[in-house]
Short mmCIF file of C-alpha atoms and ligand atoms in Angstrom, two decimals:
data_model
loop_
_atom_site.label_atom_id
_atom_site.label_comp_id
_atom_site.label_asym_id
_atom_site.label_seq_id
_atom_site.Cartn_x
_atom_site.Cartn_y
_atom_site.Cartn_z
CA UNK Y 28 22.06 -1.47 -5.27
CA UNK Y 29 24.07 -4.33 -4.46
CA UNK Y 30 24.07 -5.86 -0.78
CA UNK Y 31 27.27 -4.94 0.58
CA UNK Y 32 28.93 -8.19 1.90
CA UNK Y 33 29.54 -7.74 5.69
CA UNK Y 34 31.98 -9.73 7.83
CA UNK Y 35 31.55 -9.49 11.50
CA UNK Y 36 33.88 -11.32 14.81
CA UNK Y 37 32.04 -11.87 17.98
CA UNK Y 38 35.20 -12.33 20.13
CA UNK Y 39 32.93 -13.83 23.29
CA UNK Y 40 33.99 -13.64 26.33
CA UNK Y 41 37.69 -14.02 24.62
CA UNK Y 42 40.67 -13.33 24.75
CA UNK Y 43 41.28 -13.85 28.25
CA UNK Y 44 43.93 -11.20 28.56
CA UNK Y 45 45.17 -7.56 27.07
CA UNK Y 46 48.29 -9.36 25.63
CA UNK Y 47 46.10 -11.97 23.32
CA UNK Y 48 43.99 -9.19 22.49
CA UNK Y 49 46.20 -6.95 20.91
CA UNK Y 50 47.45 -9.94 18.97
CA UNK Y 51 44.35 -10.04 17.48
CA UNK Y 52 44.65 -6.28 16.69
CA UNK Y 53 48.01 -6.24 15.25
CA UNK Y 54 46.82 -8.93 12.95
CA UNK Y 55 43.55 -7.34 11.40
CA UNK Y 56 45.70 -3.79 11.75
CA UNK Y 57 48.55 -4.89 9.73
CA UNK Y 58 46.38 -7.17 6.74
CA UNK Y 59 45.59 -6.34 3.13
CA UNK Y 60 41.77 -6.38 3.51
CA UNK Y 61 38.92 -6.42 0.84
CA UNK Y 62 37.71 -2.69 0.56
CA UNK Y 63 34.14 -3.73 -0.36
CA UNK Y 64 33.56 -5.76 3.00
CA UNK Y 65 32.13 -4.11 5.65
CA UNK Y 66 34.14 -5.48 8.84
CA UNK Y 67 32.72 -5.12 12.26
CA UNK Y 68 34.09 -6.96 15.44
CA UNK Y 69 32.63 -7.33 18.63
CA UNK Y 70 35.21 -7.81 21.88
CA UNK Y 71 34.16 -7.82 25.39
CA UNK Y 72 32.36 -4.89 26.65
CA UNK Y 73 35.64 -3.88 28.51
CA UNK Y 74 37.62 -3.22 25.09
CA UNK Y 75 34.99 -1.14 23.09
CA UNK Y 76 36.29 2.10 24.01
CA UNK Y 77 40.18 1.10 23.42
CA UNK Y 78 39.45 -0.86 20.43
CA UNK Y 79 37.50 2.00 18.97
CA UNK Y 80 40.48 4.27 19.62
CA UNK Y 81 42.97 1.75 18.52
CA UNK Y 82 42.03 -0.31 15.26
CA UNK Y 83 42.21 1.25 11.97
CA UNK Y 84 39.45 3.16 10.36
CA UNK Y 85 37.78 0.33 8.12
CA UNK Y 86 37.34 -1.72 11.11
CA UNK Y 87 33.52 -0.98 13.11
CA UNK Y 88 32.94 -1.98 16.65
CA UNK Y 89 29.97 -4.04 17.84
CA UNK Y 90 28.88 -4.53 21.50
CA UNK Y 91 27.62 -8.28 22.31
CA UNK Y 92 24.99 -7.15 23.95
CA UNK Y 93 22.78 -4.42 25.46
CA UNK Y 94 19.84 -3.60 27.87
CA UNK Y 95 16.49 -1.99 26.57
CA UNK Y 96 16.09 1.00 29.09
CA UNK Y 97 18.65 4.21 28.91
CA UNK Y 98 19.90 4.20 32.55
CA UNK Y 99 18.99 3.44 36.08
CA UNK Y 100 18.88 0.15 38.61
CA UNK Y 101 19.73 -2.29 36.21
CA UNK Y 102 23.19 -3.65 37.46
CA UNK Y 103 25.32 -5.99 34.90
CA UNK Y 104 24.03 -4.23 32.04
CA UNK Y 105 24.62 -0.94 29.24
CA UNK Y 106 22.27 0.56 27.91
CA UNK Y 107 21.90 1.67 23.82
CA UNK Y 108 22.52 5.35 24.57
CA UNK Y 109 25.62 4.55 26.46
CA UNK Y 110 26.83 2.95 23.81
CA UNK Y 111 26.02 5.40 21.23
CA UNK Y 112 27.50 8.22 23.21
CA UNK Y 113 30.42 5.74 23.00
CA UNK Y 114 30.85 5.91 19.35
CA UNK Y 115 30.18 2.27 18.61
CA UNK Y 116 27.74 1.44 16.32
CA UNK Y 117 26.39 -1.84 16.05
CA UNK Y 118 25.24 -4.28 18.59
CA UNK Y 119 24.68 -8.12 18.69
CA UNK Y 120 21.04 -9.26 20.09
CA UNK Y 121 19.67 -12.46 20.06
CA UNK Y 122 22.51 -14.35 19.87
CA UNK Y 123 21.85 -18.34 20.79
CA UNK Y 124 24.25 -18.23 23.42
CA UNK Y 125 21.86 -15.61 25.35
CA UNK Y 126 18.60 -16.95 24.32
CA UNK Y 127 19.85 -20.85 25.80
CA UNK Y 128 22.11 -19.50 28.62
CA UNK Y 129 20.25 -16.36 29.62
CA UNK Y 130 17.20 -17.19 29.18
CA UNK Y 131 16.37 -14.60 26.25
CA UNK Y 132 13.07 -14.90 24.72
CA UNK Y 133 12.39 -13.56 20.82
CA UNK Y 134 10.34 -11.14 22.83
CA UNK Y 135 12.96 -9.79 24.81
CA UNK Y 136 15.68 -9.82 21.94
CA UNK Y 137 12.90 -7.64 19.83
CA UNK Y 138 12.34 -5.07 22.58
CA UNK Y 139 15.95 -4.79 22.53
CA UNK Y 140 15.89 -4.27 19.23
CA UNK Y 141 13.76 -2.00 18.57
CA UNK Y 142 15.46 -0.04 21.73
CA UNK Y 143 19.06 -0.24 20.14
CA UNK Y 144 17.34 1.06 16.82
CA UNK Y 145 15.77 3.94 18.55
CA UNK Y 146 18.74 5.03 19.77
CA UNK Y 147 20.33 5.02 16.10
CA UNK Y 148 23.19 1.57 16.80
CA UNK Y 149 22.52 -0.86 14.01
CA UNK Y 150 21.88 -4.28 15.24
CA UNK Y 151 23.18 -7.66 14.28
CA UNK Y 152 19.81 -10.10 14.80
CA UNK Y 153 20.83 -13.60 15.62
CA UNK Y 154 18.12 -16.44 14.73
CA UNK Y 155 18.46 -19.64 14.23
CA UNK Y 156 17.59 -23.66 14.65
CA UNK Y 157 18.33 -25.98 17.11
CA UNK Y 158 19.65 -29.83 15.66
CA UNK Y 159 15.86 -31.33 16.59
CA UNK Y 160 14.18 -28.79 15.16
CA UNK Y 161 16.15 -29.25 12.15
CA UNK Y 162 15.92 -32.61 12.53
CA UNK Y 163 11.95 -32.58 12.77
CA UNK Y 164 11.44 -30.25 9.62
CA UNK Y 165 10.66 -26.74 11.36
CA UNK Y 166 13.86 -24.93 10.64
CA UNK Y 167 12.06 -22.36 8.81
CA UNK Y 168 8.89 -22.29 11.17
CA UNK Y 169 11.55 -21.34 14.46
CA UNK Y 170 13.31 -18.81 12.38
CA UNK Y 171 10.07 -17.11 11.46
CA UNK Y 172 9.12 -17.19 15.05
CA UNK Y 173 12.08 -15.73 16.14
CA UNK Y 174 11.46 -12.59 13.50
CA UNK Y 175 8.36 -12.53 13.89
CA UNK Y 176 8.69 -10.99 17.13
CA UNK Y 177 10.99 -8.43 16.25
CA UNK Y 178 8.40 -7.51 12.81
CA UNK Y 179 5.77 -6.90 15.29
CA UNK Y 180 7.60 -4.08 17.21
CA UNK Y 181 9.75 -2.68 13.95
CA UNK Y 182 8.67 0.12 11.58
CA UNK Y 183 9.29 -0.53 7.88
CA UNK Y 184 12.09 1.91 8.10
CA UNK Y 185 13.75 0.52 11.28
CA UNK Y 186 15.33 -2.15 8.84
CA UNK Y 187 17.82 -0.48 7.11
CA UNK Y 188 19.66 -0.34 10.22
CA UNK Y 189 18.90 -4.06 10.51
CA UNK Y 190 21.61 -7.19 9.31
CA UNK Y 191 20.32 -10.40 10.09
CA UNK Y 192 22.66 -13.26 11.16
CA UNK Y 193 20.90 -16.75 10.66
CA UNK Y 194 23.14 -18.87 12.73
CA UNK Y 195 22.39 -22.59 13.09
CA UNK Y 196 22.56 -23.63 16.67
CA UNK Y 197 23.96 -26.42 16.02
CA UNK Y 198 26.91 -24.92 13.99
CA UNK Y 199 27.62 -23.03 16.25
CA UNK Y 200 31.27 -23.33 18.03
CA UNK Y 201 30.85 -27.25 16.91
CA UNK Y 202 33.34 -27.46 14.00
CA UNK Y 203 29.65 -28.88 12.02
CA UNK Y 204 29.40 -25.97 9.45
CA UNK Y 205 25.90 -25.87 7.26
CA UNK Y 206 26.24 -27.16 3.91
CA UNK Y 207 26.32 -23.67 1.06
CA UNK Y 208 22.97 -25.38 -0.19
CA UNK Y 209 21.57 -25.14 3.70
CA UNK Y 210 22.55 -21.75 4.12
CA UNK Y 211 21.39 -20.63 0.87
CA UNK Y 212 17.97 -22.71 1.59
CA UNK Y 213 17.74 -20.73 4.85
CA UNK Y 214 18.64 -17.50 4.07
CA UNK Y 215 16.11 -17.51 1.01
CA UNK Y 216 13.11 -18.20 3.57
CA UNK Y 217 14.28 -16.02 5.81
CA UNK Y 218 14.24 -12.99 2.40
CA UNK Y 219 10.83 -14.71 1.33
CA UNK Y 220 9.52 -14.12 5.07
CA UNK Y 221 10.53 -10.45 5.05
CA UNK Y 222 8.98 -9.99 1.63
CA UNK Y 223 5.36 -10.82 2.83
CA UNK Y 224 6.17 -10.11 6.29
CA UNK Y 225 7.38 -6.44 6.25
CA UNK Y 226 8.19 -5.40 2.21
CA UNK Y 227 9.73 -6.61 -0.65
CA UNK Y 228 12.40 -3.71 -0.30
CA UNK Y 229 13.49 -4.43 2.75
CA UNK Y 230 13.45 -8.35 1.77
CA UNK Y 231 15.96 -7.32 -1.15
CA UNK Y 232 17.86 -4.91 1.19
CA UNK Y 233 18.48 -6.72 4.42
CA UNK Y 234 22.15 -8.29 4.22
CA UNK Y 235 21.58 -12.11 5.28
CA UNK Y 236 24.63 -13.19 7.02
CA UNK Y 237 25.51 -17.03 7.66
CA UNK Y 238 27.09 -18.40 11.24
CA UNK Y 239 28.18 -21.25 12.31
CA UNK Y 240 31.82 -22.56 12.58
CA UNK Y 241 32.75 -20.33 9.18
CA UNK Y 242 36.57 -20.69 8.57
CA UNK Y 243 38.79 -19.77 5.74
CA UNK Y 244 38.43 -23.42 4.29
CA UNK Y 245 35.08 -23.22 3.85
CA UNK Y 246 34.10 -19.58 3.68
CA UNK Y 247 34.52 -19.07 -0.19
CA UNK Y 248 32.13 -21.69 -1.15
CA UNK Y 249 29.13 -20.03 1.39
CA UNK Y 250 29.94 -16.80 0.29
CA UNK Y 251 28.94 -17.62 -3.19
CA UNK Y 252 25.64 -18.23 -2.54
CA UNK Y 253 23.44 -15.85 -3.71
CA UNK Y 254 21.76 -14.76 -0.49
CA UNK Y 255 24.66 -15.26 1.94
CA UNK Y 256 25.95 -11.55 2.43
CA UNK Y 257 28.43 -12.56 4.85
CA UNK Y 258 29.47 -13.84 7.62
CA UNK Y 259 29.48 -13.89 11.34
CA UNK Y 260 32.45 -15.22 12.92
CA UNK Y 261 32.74 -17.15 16.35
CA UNK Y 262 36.26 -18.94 16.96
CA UNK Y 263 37.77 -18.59 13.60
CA UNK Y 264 37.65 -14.41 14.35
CA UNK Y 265 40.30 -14.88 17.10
CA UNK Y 266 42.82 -16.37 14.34
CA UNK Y 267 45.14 -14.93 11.69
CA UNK Y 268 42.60 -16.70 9.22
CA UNK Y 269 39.56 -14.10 10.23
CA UNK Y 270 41.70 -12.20 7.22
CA UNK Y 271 41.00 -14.71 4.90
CA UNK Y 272 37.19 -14.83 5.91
CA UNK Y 273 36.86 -10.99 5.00
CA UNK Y 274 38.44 -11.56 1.92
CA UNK Y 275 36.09 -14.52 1.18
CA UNK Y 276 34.75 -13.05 -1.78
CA UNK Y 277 38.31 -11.97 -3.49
CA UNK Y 278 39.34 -14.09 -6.26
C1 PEP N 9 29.07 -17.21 16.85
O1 PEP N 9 29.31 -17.30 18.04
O2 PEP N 9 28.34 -16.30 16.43
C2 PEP N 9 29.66 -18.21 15.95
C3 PEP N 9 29.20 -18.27 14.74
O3 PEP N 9 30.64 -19.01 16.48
P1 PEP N 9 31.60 -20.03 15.67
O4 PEP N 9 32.07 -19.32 14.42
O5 PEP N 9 32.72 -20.31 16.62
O6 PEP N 9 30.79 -21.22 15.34
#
């Protein structure tokens, strides 16, 4: 079976206001989007419950972020069973932003993981380089690190409900988007690492998504790489143009 090409919008900690955001809405609400994409977008913890209500039924809802433990003393944070008894289904871990800012360690983002898993979300897995390690040749060795972690705590079967985002540090929010022959280098290692690492199914199975300052100018040209499955969007997701990044694969 084909990979089914996935298009996901981490909003941030945007848009600053209720007005801005149901811009946003109105856009992706009103647009003639690509049936085969799957289309997931991930606001502010404060709009998951009205966006769920609210956007139309192709669109998914993601949470950022999430805890590993199901309740208790643990102020700030939610917890993968409130989220699932919340209807949404996916949640970003690992992203760059919380493993610089926060502090996150692969550890910590695979323990996550494997929580969110258990509690049946499906989890958007953020890796990726920073510009020295690029620059110093160990792209591939700090990706593999980073899964690594999360292989060591994951059943074989916990990756279906697994879609990996490889997201360049330094692509990320910059405007500096990886070259199609980067991303396509990149995602490749990343399939040939889950091949010996966990199984040659799930290596064929797991959608590879690229990040990293993806717009409509340059999505078409990523998307035809043979292991880029999609796309997770930053900036570009708050535009009218996030339309033409789901649709990246349309003729
Ligand atoms: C992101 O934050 O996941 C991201 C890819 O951001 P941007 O598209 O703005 O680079």
């Amino acid at each position: 079976m084909p990979r089914q090409f996935f298009v996901g919008g981490n909003f941030k900690m945007n848009p600053i206001s209720r007005g801005q955001k149901e811009s946003i809405i109105s856009v992706l609400n009103s647009a003639d989007l690509d049936s085969t994409t799957e289309i997931v977008i991930a606001p502010p913890s404060l709009y998951l419950i009205p966006l769920k209500d609210t956007v139309r039924s192709e669109l998914q809802v993601s949470a950022q972020n999430c805890y590993f433990k199901d309740s208790g003393a643990f102020t700030g944070e939610i917890s993968p069973a409130q989220l699932v008894d919340a209807g949404i289904p996916y949640v970003i871990l690992g992203h760059s932003e919380r493993r610089t800012l926060f502090h996150e360690t692969s550890e910590f983002v695979a323990q996550k993981t494997k929580a969110a898993l258990n509690a049946t979300l499906k989890v958007i897995l953020c890796v990726g380089e920073t510009l020295p390690e690029r620059e110093t040749g160990q792209t591939a060795v700090v990706v593999q690190k980073q899964l690594q972690a999360v292989v060591d705590v994951l059943q074989e079967s916990d990756w279906g409900g697994v879609v990996i985002a490889y997201e360049p540090v330094w692509a990320i929010g910059t405007g500096k988007v990886a070259t199609s022959a980067q991303a396509q280098e990149a995602h490749l290692d990343i399939r040939t690492f889950l091949s010996q690492a966990v199984s040659p199914a799930v290596a064929e199975n797991t959608r590879i998504i690229y990040g990293g300052s993806v717009t409509a100018a340059n999505c078409k040209e990523l998307s035809t790489q043979p292991d880029v499955d999609g796309f997770l969007v930053g900036g570009a997701s708050l535009k009218p143009e996030f339309v033409n990044i789901i649709n990246a694969r349309r003729n």
